[in-house]
C-alpha positions as YAML, in Angstrom:
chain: A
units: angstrom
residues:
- id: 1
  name: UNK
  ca: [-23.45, 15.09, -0.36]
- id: 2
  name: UNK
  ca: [-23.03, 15.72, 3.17]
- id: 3
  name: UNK
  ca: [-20.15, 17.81, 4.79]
- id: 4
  name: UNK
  ca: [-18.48, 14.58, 5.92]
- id: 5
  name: UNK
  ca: [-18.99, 12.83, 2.45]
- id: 6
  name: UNK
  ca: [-17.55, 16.18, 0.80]
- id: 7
  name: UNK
  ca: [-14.42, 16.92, 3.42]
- id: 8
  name: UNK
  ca: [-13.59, 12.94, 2.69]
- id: 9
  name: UNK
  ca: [-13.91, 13.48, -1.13]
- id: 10
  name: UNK
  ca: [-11.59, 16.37, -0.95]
- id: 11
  name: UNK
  ca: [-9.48, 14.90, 1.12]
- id: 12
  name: UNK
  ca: [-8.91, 12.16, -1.80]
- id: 13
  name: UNK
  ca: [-8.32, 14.58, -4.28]
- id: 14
  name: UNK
  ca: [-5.82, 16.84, -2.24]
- id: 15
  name: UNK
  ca: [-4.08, 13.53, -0.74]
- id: 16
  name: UNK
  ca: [-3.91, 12.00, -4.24]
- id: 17
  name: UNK
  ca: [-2.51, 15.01, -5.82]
- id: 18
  name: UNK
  ca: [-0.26, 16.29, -3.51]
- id: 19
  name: UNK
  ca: [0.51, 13.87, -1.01]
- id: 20
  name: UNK
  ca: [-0.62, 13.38, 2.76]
- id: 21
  name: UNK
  ca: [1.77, 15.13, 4.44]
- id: 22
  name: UNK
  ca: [2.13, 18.08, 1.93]
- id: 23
  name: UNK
  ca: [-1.83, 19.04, 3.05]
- id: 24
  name: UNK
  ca: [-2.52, 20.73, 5.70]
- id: 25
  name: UNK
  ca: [-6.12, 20.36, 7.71]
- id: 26
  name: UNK
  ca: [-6.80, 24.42, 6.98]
- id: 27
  name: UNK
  ca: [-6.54, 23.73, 3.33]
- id: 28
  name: UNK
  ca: [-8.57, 20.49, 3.00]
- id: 29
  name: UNK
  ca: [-11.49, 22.58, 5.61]
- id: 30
  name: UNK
  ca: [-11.40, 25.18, 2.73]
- id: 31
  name: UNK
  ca: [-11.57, 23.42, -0.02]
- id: 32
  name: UNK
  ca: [-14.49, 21.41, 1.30]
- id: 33
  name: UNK
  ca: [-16.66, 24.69, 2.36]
- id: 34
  name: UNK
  ca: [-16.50, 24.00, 6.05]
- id: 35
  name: UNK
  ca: [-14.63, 25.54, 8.96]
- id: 36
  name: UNK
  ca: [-11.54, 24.02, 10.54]
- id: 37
  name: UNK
  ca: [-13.90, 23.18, 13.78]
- id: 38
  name: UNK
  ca: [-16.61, 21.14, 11.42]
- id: 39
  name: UNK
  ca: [-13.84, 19.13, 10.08]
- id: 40
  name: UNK
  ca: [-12.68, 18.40, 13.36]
- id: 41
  name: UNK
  ca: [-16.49, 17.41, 14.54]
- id: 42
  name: UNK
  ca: [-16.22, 14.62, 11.85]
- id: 43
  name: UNK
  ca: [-12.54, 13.23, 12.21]
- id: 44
  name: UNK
  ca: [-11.07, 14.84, 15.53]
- id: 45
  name: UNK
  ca: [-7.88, 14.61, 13.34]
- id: 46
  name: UNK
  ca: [-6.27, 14.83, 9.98]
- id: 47
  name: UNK
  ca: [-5.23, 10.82, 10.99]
- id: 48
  name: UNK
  ca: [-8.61, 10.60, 12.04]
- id: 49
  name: UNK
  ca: [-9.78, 12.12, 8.63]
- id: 50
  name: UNK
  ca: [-7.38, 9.90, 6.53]
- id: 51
  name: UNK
  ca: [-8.38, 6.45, 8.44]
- id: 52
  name: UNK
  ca: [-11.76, 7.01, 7.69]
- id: 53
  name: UNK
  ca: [-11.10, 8.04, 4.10]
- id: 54
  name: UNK
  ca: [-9.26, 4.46, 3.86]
- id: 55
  name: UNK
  ca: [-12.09, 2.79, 5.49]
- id: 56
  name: UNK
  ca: [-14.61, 4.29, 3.29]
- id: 57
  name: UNK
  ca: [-12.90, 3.89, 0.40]
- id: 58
  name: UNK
  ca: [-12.34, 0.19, 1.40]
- id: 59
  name: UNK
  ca: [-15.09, -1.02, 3.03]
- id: 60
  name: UNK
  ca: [-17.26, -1.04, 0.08]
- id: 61
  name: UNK
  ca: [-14.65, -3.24, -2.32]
- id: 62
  name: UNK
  ca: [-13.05, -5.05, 0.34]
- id: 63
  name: UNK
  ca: [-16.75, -6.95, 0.35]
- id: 64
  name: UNK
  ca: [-16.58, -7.31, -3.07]
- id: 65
  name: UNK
  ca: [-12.86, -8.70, -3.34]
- id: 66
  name: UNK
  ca: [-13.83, -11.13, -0.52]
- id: 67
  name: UNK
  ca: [-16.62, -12.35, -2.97]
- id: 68
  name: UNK
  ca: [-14.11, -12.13, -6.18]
- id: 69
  name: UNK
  ca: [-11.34, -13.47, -4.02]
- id: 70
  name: UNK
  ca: [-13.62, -17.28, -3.77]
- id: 71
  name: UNK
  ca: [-11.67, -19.72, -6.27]
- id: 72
  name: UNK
  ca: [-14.36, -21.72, -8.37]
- id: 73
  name: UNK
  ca: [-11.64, -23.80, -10.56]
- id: 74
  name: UNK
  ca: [-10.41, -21.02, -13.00]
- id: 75
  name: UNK
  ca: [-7.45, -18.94, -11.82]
- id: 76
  name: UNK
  ca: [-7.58, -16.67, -14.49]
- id: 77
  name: UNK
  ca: [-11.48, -15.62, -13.82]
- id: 78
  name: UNK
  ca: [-10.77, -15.58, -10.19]
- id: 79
  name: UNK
  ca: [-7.74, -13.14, -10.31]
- id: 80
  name: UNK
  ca: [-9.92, -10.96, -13.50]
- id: 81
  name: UNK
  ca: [-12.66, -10.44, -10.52]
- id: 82
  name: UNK
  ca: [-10.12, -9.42, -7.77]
- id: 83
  name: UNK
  ca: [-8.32, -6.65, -9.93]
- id: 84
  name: UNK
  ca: [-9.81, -4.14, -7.56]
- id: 85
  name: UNK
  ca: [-8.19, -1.28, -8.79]
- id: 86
  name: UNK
  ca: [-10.52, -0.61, -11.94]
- id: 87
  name: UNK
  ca: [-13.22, -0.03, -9.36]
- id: 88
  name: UNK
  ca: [-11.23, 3.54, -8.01]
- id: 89
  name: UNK
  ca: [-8.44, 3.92, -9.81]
- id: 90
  name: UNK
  ca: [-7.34, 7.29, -7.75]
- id: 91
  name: UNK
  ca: [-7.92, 5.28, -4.38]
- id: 92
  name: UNK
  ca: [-5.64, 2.61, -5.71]
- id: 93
  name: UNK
  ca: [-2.86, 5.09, -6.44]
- id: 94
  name: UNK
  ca: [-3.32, 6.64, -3.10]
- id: 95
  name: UNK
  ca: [-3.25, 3.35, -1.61]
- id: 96
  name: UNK
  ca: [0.15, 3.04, -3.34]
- id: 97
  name: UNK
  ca: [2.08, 6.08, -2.55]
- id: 98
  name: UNK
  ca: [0.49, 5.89, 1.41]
- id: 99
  name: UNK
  ca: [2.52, 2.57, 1.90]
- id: 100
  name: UNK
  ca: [5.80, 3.62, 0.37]
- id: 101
  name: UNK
  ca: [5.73, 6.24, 2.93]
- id: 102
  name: UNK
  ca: [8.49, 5.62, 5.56]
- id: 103
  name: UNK
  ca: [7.57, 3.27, 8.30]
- id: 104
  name: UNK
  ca: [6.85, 5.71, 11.40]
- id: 105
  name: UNK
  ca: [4.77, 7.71, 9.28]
- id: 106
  name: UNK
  ca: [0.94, 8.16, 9.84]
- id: 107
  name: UNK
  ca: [0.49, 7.24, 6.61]
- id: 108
  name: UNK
  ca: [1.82, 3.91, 6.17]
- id: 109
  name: UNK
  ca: [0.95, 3.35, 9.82]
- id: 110
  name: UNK
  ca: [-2.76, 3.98, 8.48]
- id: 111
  name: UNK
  ca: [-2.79, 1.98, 5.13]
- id: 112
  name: UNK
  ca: [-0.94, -1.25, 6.65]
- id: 113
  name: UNK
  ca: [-3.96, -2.80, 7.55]
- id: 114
  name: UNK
  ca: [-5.58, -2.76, 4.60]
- id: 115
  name: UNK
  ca: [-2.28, -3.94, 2.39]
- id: 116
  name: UNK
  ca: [-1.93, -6.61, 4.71]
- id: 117
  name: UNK
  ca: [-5.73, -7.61, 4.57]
- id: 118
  name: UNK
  ca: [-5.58, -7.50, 0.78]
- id: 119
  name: UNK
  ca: [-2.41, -9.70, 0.72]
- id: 120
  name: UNK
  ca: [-4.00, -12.48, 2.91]
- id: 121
  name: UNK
  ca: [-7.30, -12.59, 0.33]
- id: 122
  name: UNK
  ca: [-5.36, -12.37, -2.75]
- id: 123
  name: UNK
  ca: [-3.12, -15.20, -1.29]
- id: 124
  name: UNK
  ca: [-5.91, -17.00, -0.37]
- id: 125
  name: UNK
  ca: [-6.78, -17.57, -3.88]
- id: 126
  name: UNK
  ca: [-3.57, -19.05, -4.66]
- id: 127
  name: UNK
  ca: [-3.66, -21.55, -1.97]
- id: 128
  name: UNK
  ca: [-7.19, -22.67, -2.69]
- id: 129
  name: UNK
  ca: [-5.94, -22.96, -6.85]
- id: 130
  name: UNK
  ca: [-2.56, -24.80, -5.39]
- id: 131
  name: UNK
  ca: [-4.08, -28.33, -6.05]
- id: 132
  name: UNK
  ca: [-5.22, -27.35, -9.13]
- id: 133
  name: UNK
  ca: [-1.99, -25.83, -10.45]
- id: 134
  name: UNK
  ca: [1.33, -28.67, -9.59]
- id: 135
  name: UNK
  ca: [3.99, -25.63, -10.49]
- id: 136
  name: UNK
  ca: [3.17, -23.69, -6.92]
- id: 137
  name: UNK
  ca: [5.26, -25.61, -4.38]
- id: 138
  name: UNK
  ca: [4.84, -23.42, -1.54]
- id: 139
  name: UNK
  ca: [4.85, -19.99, -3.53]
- id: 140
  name: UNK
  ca: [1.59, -19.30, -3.02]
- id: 141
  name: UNK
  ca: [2.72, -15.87, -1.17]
- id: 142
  name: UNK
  ca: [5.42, -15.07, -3.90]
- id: 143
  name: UNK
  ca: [2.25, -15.61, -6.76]
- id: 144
  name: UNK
  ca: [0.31, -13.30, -4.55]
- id: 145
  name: UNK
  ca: [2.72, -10.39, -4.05]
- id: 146
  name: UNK
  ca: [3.68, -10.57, -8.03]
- id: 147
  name: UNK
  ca: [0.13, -10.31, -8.54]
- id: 148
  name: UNK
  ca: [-0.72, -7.42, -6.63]
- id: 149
  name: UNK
  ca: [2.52, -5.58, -7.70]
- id: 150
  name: UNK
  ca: [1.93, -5.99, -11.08]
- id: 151
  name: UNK
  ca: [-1.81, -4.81, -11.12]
- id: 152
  name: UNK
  ca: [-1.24, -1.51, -8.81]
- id: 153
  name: UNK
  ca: [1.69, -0.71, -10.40]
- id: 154
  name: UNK
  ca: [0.57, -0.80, -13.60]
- id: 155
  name: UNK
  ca: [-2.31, 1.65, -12.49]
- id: 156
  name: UNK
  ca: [0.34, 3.91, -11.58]
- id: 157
  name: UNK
  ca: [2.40, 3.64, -14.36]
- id: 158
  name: UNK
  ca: [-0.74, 4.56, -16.34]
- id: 159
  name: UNK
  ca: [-1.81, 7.42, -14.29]
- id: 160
  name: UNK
  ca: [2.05, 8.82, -14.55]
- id: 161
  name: UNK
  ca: [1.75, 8.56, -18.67]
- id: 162
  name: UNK
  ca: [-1.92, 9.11, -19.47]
- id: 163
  name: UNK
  ca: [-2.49, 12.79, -19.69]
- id: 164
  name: UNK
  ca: [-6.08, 12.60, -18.98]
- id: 165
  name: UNK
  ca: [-6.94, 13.83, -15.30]
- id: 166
  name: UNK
  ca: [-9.48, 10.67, -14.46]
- id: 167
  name: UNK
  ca: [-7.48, 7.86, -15.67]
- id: 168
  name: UNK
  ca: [-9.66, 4.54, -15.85]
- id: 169
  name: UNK
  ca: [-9.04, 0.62, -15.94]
- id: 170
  name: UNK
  ca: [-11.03, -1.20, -18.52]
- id: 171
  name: UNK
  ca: [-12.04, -5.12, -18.25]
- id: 172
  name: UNK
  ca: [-9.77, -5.55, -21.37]
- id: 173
  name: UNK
  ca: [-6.75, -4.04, -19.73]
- id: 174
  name: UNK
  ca: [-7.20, -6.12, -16.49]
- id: 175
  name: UNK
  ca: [-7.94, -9.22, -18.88]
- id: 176
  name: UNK
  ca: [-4.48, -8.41, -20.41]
- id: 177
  name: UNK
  ca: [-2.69, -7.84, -17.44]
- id: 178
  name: UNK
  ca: [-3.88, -11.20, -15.76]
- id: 179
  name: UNK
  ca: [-3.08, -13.35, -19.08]
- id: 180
  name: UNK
  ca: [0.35, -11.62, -18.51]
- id: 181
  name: UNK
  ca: [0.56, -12.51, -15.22]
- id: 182
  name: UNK
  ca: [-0.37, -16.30, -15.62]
- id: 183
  name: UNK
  ca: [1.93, -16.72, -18.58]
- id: 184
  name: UNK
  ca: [4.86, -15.99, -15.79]
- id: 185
  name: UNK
  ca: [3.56, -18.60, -13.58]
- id: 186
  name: UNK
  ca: [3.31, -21.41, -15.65]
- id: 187
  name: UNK
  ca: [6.64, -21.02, -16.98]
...
């Protein structure tokens, strides 16, 4: 890896484990092996380092959940493809705990984008599968928001009571998690 791919992947860790605005720039430059002027070469910032640690953390899957997010007739399939959180698990929880961050902070301010981004494709799947399913009157948004809730939170939940340090999705969990999910909407 190169210094900028290293600095970025500690910057997960200590952001992940400690929080964004309980890390200082000095400590992040250390534990990476650079100085405090390389890190500042690459990101001019710690903002700067923590929007580009979103973006490349994003960029990749946010592809991919564009692709998952395209409804072929089978809600449950569609929304088993989207669960984007088995994919990086520690992102996802980062993800989390950056947009509960107050509203003026550079944190939320950061993630925002991407919430809102992956709102409108998960929703997007809903309103495609609304002729399909009679029971959505209009809560295609509401479907969407449950969804998304349920399937971050859960990887939270899981990181909180799993006392393994890498704590990892499976395919049957997500399975489980959408039959859950779909059992609530057709009620």
């Amino acid at each position: 890896m190169d210094n900028r791919e290293i600095i970025l992947a500690t910057a997960l860790d200590l952001f992940y484990t400690r929080g964004y605005d309980a890390v200082g720039v000095q400590e992040i430059a250390e534990r990476s092996g650079v100085t405090k002027p390389t890190l500042y070469y690459y990101f001019k910032s710690k903002y700067g380092l923590l929007e580009q640690l979103l973006l490349s953390r994003s960029e990749g899957f946010a592809a991919e959940l564009k692709e998952a997010c395209t409804y072929h007739g089978d809600l449950k399939n569609t929304l088993t493809a989207a669960s984007f959180v088995a994919r990086e698990p520690k992102f996802s929880a980062l993800f989390v705990a950056l947009y509960h961050s107050a509203k003026g902070n550079d944190a939320y301010k950061a993630v925002r984008p991407l919430v809102l981004r992956l709102q409108r494709q998960i929703e997007e799947i809903f309103i495609a599968a609304s002729a399909d399913l009679g029971n959505m009157h209009g809560r295609q948004r509401q479907f969407s928001l449950g969804f998304i809730g349920l399937v971050l939170y859960y990887i939270v939940m899981k990181q909180e009571t799993d006392k393994r340090e890498d704590v990892q999705i499976t395919e049957k969990e997500i399975e489980a998690l959408v039959h859950q999910f779909m059992h609530g909407i057709y009620s």
